[in-house]
Backbone as JSON Lines, residues from 0, in Angstrom:
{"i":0,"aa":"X","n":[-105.65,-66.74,137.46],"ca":[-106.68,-66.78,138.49],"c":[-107.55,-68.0,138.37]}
{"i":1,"aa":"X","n":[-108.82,-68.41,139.31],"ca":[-109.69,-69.32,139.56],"c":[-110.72,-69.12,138.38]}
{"i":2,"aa":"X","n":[-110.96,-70.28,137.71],"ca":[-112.15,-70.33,137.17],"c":[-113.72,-70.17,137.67]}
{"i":3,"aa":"X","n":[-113.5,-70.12,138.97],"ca":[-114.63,-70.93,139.89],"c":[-115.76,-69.03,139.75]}
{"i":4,"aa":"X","n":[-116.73,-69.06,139.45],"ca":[-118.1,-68.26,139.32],"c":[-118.5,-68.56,140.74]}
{"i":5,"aa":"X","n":[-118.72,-66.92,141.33],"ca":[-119.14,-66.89,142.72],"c":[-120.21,-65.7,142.56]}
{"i":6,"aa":"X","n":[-121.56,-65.42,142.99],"ca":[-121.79,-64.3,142.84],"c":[-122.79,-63.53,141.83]}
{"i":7,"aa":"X","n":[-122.48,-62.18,141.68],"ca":[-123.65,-62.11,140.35],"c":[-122.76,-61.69,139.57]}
{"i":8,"aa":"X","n":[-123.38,-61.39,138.4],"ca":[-122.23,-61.22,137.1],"c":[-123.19,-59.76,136.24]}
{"i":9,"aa":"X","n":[-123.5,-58.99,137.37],"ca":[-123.66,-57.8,136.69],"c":[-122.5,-56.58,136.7]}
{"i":10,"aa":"X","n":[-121.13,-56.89,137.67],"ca":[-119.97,-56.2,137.59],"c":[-119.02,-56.97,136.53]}
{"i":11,"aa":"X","n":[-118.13,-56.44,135.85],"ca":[-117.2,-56.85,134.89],"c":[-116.58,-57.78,135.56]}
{"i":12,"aa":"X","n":[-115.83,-58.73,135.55],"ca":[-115.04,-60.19,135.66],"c":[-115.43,-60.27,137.08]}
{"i":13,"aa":"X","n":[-116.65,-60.08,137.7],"ca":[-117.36,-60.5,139.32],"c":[-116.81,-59.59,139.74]}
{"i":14,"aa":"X","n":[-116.16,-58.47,139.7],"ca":[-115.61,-57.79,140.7],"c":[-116.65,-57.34,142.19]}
{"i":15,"aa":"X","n":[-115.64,-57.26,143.12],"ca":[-116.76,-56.72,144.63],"c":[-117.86,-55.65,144.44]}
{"i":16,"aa":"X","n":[-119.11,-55.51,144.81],"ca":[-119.97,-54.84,144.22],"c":[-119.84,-53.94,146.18]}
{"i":17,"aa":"X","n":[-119.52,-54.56,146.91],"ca":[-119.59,-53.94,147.96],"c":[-118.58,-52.66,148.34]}
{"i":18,"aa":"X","n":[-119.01,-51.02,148.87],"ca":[-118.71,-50.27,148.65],"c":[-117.36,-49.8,149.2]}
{"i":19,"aa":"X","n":[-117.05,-51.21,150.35],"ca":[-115.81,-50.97,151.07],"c":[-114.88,-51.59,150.36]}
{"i":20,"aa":"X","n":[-114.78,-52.01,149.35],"ca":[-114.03,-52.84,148.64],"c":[-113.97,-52.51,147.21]}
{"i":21,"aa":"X","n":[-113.66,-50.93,146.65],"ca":[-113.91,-50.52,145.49],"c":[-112.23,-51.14,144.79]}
{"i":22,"aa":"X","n":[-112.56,-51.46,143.88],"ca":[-111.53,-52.1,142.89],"c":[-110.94,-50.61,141.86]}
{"i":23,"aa":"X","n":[-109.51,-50.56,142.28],"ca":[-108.69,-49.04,141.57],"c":[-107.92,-48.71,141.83]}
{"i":24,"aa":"X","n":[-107.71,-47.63,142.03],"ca":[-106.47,-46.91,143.02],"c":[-106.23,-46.6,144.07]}
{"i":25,"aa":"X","n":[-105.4,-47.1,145.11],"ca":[-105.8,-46.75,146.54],"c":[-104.25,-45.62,146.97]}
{"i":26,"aa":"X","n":[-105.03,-45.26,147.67],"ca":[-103.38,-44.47,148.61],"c":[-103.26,-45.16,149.82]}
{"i":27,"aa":"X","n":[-102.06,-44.96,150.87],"ca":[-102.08,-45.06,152.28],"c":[-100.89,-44.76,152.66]}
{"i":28,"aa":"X","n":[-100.62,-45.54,154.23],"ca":[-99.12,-45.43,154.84],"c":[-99.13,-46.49,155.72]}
{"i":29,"aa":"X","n":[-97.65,-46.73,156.01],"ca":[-97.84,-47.69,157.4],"c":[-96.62,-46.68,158.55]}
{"i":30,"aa":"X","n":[-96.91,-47.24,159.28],"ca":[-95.9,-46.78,160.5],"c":[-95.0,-47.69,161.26]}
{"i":31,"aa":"X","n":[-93.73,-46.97,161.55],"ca":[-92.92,-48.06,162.16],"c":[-92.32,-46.88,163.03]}
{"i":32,"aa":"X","n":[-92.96,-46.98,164.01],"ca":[-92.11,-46.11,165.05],"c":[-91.5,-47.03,166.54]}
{"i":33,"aa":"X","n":[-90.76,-46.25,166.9],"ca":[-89.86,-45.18,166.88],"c":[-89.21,-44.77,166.04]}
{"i":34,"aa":"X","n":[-88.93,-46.3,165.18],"ca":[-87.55,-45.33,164.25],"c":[-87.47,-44.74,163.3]}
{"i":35,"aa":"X","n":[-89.09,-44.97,162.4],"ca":[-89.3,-43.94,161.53],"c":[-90.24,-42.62,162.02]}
{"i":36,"aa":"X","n":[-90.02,-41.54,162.32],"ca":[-91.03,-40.86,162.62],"c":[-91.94,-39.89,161.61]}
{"i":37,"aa":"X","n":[-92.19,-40.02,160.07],"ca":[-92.94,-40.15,159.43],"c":[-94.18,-41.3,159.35]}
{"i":38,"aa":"X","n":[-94.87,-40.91,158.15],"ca":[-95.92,-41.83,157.44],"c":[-95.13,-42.33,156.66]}
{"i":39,"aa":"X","n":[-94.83,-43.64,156.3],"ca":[-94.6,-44.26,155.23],"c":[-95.22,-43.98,154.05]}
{"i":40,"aa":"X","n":[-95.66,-43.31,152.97],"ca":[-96.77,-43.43,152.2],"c":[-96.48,-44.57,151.04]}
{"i":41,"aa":"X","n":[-97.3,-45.13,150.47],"ca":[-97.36,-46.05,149.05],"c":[-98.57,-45.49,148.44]}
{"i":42,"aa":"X","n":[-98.52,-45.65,146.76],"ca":[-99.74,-45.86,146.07],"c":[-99.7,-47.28,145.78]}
{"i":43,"aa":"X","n":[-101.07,-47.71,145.4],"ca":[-101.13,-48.65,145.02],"c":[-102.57,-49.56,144.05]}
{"i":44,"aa":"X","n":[-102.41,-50.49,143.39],"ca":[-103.66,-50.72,142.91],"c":[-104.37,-51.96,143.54]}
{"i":45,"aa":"X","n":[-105.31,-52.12,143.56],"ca":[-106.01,-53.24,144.44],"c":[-107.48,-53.72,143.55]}
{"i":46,"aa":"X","n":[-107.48,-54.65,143.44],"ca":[-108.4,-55.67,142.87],"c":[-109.37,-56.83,143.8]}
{"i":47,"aa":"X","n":[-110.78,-56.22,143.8],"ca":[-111.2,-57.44,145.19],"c":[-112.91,-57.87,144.47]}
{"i":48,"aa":"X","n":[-112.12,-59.34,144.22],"ca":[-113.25,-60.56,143.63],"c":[-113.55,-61.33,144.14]}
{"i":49,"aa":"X","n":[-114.64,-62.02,144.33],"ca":[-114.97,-63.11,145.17],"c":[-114.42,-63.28,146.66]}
{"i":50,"aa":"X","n":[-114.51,-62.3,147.43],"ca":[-113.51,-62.85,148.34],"c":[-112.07,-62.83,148.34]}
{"i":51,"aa":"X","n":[-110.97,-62.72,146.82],"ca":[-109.71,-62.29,146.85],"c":[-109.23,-60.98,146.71]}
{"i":52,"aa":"X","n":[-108.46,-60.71,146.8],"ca":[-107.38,-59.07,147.16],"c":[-106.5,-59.71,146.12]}
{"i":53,"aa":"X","n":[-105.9,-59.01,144.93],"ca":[-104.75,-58.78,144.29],"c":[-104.33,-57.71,144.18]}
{"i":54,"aa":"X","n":[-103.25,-56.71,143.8],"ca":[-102.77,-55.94,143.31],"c":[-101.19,-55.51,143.78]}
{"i":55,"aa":"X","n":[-101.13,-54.47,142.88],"ca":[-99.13,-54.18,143.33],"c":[-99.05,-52.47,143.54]}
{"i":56,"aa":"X","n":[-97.88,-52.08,144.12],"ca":[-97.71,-51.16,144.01],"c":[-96.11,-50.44,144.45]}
{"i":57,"aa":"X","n":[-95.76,-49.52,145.04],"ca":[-94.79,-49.12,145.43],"c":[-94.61,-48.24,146.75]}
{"i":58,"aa":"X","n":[-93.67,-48.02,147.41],"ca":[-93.2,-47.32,148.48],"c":[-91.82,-47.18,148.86]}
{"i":59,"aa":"X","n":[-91.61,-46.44,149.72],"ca":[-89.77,-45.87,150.1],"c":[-89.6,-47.18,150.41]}
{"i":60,"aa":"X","n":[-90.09,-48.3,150.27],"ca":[-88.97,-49.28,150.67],"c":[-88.41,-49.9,148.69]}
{"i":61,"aa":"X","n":[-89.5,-50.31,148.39],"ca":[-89.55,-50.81,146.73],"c":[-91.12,-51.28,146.55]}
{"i":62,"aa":"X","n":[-91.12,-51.89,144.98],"ca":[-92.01,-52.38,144.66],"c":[-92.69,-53.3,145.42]}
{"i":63,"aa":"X","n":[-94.05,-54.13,145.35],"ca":[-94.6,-54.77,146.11],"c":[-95.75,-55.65,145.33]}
{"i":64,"aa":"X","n":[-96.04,-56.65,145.73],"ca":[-97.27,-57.35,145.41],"c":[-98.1,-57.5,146.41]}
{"i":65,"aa":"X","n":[-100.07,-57.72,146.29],"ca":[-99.98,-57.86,147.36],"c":[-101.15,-58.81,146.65]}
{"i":66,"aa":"X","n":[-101.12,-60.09,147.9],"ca":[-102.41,-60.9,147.39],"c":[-103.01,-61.62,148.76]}
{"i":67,"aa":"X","n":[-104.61,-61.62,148.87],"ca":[-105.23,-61.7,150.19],"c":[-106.52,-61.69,150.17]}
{"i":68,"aa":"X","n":[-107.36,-62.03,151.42],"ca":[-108.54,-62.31,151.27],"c":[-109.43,-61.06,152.27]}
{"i":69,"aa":"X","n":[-110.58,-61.03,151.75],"ca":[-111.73,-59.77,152.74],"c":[-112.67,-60.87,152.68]}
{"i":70,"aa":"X","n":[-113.32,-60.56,153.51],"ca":[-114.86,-60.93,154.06],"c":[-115.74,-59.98,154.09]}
{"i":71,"aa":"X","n":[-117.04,-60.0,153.44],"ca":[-117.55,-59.05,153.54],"c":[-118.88,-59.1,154.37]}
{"i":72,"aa":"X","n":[-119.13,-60.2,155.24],"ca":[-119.76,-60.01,156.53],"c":[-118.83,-59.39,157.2]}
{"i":73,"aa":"X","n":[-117.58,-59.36,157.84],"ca":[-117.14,-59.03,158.81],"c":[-116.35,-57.86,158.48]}
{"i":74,"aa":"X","n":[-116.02,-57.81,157.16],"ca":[-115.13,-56.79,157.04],"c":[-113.48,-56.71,157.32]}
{"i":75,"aa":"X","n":[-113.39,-57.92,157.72],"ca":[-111.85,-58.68,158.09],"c":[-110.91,-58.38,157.11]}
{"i":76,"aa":"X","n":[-109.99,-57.98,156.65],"ca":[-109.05,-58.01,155.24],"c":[-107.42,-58.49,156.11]}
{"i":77,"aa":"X","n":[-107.1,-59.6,155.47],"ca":[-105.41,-59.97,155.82],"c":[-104.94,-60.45,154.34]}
{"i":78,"aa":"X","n":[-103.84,-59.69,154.33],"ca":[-102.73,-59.36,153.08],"c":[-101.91,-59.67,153.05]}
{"i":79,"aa":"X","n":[-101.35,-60.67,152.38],"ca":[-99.58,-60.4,152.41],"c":[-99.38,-59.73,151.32]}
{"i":80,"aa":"X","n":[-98.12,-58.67,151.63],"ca":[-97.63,-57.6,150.84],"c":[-96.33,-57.9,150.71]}
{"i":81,"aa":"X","n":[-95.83,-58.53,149.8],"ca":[-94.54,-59.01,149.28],"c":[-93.54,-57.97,148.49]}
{"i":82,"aa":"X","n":[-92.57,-57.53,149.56],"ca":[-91.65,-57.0,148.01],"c":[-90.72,-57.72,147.28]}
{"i":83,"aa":"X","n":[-91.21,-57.32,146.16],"ca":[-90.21,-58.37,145.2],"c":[-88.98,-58.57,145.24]}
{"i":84,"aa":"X","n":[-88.52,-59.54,145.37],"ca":[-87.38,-60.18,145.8],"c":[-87.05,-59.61,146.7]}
{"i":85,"aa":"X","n":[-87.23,-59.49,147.86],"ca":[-87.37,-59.32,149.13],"c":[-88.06,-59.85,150.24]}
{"i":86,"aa":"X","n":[-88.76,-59.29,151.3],"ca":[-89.33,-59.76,152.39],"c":[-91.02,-59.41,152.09]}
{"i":87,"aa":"X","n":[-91.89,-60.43,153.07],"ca":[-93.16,-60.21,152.98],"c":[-93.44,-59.77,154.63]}
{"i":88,"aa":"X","n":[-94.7,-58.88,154.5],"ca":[-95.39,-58.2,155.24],"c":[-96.56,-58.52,155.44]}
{"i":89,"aa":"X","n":[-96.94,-59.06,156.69],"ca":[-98.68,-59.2,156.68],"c":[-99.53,-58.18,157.45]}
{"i":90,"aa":"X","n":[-100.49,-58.1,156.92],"ca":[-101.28,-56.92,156.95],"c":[-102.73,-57.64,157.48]}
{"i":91,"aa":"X","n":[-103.05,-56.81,158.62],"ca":[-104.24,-57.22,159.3],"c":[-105.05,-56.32,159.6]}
{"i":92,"aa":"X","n":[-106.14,-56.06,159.12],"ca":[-107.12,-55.27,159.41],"c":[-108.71,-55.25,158.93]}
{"i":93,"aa":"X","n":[-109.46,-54.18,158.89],"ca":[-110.55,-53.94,158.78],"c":[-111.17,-53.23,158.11]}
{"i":94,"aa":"X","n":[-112.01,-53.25,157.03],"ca":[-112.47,-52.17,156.07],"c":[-114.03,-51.62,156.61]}
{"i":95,"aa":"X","n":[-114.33,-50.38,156.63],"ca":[-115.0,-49.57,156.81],"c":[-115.61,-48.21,156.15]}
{"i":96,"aa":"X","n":[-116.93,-48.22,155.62],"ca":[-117.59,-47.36,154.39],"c":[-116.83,-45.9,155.14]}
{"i":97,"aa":"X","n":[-116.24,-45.29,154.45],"ca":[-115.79,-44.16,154.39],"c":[-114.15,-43.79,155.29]}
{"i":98,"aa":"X","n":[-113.7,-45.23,155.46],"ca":[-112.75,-45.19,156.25],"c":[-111.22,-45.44,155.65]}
{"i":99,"aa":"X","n":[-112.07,-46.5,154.88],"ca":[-111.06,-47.68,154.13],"c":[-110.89,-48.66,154.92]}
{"i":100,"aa":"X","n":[-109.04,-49.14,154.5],"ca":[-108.88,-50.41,155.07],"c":[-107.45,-50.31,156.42]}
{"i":101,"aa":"X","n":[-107.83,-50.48,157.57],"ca":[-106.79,-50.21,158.7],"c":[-106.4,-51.03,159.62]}
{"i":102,"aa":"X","n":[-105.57,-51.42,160.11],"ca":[-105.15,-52.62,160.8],"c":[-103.72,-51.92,161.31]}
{"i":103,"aa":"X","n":[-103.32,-53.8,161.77],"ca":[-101.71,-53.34,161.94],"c":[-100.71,-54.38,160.96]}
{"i":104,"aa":"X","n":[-99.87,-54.11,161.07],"ca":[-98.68,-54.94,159.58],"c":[-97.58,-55.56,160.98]}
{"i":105,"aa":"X","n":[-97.46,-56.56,160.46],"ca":[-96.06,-57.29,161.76],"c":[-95.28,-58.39,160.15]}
{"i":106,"aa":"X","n":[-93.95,-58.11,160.4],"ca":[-92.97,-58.89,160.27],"c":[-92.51,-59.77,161.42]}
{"i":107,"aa":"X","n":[-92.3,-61.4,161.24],"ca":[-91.79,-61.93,162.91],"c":[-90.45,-61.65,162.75]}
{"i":108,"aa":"X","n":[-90.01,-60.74,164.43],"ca":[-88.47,-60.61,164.69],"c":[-88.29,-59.64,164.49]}
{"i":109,"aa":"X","n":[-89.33,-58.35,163.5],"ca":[-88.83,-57.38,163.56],"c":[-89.72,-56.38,163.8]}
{"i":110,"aa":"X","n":[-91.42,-56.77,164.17],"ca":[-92.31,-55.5,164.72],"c":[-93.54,-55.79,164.37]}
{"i":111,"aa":"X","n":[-94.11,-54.81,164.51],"ca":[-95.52,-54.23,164.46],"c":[-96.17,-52.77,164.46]}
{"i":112,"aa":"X","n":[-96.91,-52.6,163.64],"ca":[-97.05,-51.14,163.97],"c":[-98.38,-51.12,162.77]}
{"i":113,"aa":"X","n":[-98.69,-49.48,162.78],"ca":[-100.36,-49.47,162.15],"c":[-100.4,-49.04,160.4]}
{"i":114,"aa":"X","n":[-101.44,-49.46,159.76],"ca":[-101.09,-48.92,158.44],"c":[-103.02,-48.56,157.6]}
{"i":115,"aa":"X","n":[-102.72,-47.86,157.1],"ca":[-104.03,-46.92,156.92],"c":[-103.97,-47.25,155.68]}
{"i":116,"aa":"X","n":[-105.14,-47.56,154.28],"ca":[-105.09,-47.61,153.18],"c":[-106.55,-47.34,152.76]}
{"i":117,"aa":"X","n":[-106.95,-46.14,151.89],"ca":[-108.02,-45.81,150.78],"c":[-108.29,-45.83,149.63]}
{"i":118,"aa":"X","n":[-109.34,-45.72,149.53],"ca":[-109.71,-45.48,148.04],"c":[-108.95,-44.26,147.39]}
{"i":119,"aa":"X","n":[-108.32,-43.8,146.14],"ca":[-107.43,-43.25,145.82],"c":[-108.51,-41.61,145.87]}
{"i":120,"aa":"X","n":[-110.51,-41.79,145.67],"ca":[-110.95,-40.68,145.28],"c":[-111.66,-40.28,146.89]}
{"i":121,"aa":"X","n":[-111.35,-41.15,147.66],"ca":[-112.01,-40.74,149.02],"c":[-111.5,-39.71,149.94]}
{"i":122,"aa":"X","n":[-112.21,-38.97,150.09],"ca":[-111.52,-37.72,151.06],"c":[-110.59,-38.2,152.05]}
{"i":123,"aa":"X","n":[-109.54,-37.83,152.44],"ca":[-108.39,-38.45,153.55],"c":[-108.95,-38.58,154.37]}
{"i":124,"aa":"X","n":[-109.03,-39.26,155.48],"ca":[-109.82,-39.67,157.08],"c":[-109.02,-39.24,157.58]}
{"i":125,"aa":"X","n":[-108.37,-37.66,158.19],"ca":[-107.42,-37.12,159.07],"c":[-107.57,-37.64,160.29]}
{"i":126,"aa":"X","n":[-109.23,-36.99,160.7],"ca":[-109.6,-37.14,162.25],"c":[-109.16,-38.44,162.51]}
{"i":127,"aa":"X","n":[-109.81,-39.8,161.61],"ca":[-109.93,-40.95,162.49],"c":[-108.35,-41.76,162.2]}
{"i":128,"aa":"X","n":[-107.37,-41.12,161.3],"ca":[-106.09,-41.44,161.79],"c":[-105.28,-40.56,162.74]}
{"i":129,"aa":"X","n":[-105.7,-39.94,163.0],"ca":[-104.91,-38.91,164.32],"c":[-105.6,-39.59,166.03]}
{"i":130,"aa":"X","n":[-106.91,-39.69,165.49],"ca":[-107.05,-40.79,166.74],"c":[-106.36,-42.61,166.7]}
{"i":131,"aa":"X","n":[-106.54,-43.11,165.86],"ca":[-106.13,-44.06,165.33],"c":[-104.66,-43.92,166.13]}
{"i":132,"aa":"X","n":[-103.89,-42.99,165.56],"ca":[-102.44,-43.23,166.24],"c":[-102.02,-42.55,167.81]}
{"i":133,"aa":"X","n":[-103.01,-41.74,168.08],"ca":[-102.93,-41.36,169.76],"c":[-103.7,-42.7,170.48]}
{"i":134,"aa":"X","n":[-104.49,-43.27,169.95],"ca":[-105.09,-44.57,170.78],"c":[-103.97,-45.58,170.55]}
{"i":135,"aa":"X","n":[-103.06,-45.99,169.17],"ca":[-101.99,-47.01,169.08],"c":[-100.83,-46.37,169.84]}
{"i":136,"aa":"X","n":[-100.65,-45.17,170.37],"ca":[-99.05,-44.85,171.23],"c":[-99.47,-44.92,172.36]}
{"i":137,"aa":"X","n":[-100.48,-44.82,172.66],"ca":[-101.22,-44.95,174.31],"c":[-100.89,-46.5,174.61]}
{"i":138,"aa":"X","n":[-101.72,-47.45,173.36],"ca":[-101.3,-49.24,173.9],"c":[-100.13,-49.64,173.93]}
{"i":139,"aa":"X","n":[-99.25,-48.58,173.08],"ca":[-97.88,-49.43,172.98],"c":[-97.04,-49.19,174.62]}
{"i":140,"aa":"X","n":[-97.76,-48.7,175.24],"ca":[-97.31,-48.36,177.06],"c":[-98.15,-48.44,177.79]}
{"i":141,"aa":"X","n":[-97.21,-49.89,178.75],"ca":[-96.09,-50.11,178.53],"c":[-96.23,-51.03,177.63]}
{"i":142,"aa":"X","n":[-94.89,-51.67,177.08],"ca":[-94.57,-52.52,175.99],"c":[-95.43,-54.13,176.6]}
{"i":143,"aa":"X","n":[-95.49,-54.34,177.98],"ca":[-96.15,-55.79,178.43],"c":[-97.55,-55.55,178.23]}
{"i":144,"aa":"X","n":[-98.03,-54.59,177.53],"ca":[-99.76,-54.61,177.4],"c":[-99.67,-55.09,175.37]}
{"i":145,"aa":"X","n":[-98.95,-55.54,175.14],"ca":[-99.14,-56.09,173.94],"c":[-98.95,-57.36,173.93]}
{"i":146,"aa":"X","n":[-99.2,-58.43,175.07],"ca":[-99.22,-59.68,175.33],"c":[-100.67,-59.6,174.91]}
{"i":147,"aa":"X","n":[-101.37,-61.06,174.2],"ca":[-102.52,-61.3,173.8],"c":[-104.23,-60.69,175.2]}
{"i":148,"aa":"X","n":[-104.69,-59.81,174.71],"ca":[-105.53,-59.43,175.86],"c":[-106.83,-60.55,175.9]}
């Protein structure tokens, strides 16, 4: 990692002191529908310092790395999630106190679709992923309303 001191140094090695960005264990899923009609789920661990995202973890596809940046005015988080020796995944979304971190994930050539990720001790957000995915199957129709709005 960077030598570079950003910050205060009353958390262990600078870690994020901000509450949407707890450094540990996270859970989530992503979605790829039609053709999967489950949740994908992964665990995973996540590390967020200065402004960077590290950590790895696993899912039904394989192992993964993932390394990326948050903002914590805006709350912005984009990831690439690499599986090892394999293909990378970018991950775009938004972190939110009691929500976590949610966006959508696109590979070019082969999709897009939504992916939900928490803190590993935070109560599951049912409600606001059940809306979350009745508001994402509503935009995906028709398919020409996913041209840039």
């Amino acid at each position: 990692g960077s030598e570079e001191v950003t910050g205060s140094h009353n958390a262990p090695d600078n870690l994020e002191t901000d509450e949407r960005f707890p450094t540990g264990e996270w859970k989530g899923f992503w979605l790829q529908r039609p053709m999967l009609k489950e949740r994908q789920r992964m665990e995973l661990v996540l590390s967020f310092a200065g402004g960077h995202i590290e950590g790895d973890g696993a899912d039904a596809i394989a192992e993964f790395v993932m390394r990326g940046r948050y903002d914590v005015a805006t709350g912005k988080v984009t990831i690439d999630k690499h599986y090892v020796g394999q293909h990378h995944v970018l991950y775009e979304g938004w972190a939110e106190i009691d929500k976590g971190i949610w966006g959508l994930w696109s590979i070019p050539m082969v999709g897009k679709d939504g992916f939900h990720l928490w803190p590993k001790g935070m109560e599951y957000p049912t409600a606001n992923d059940l809306q979350a995915e009745a508001s994402e199957s509503r935009a995906r129709e028709p398919r020409r309303s996913l041209i840039d709005v």
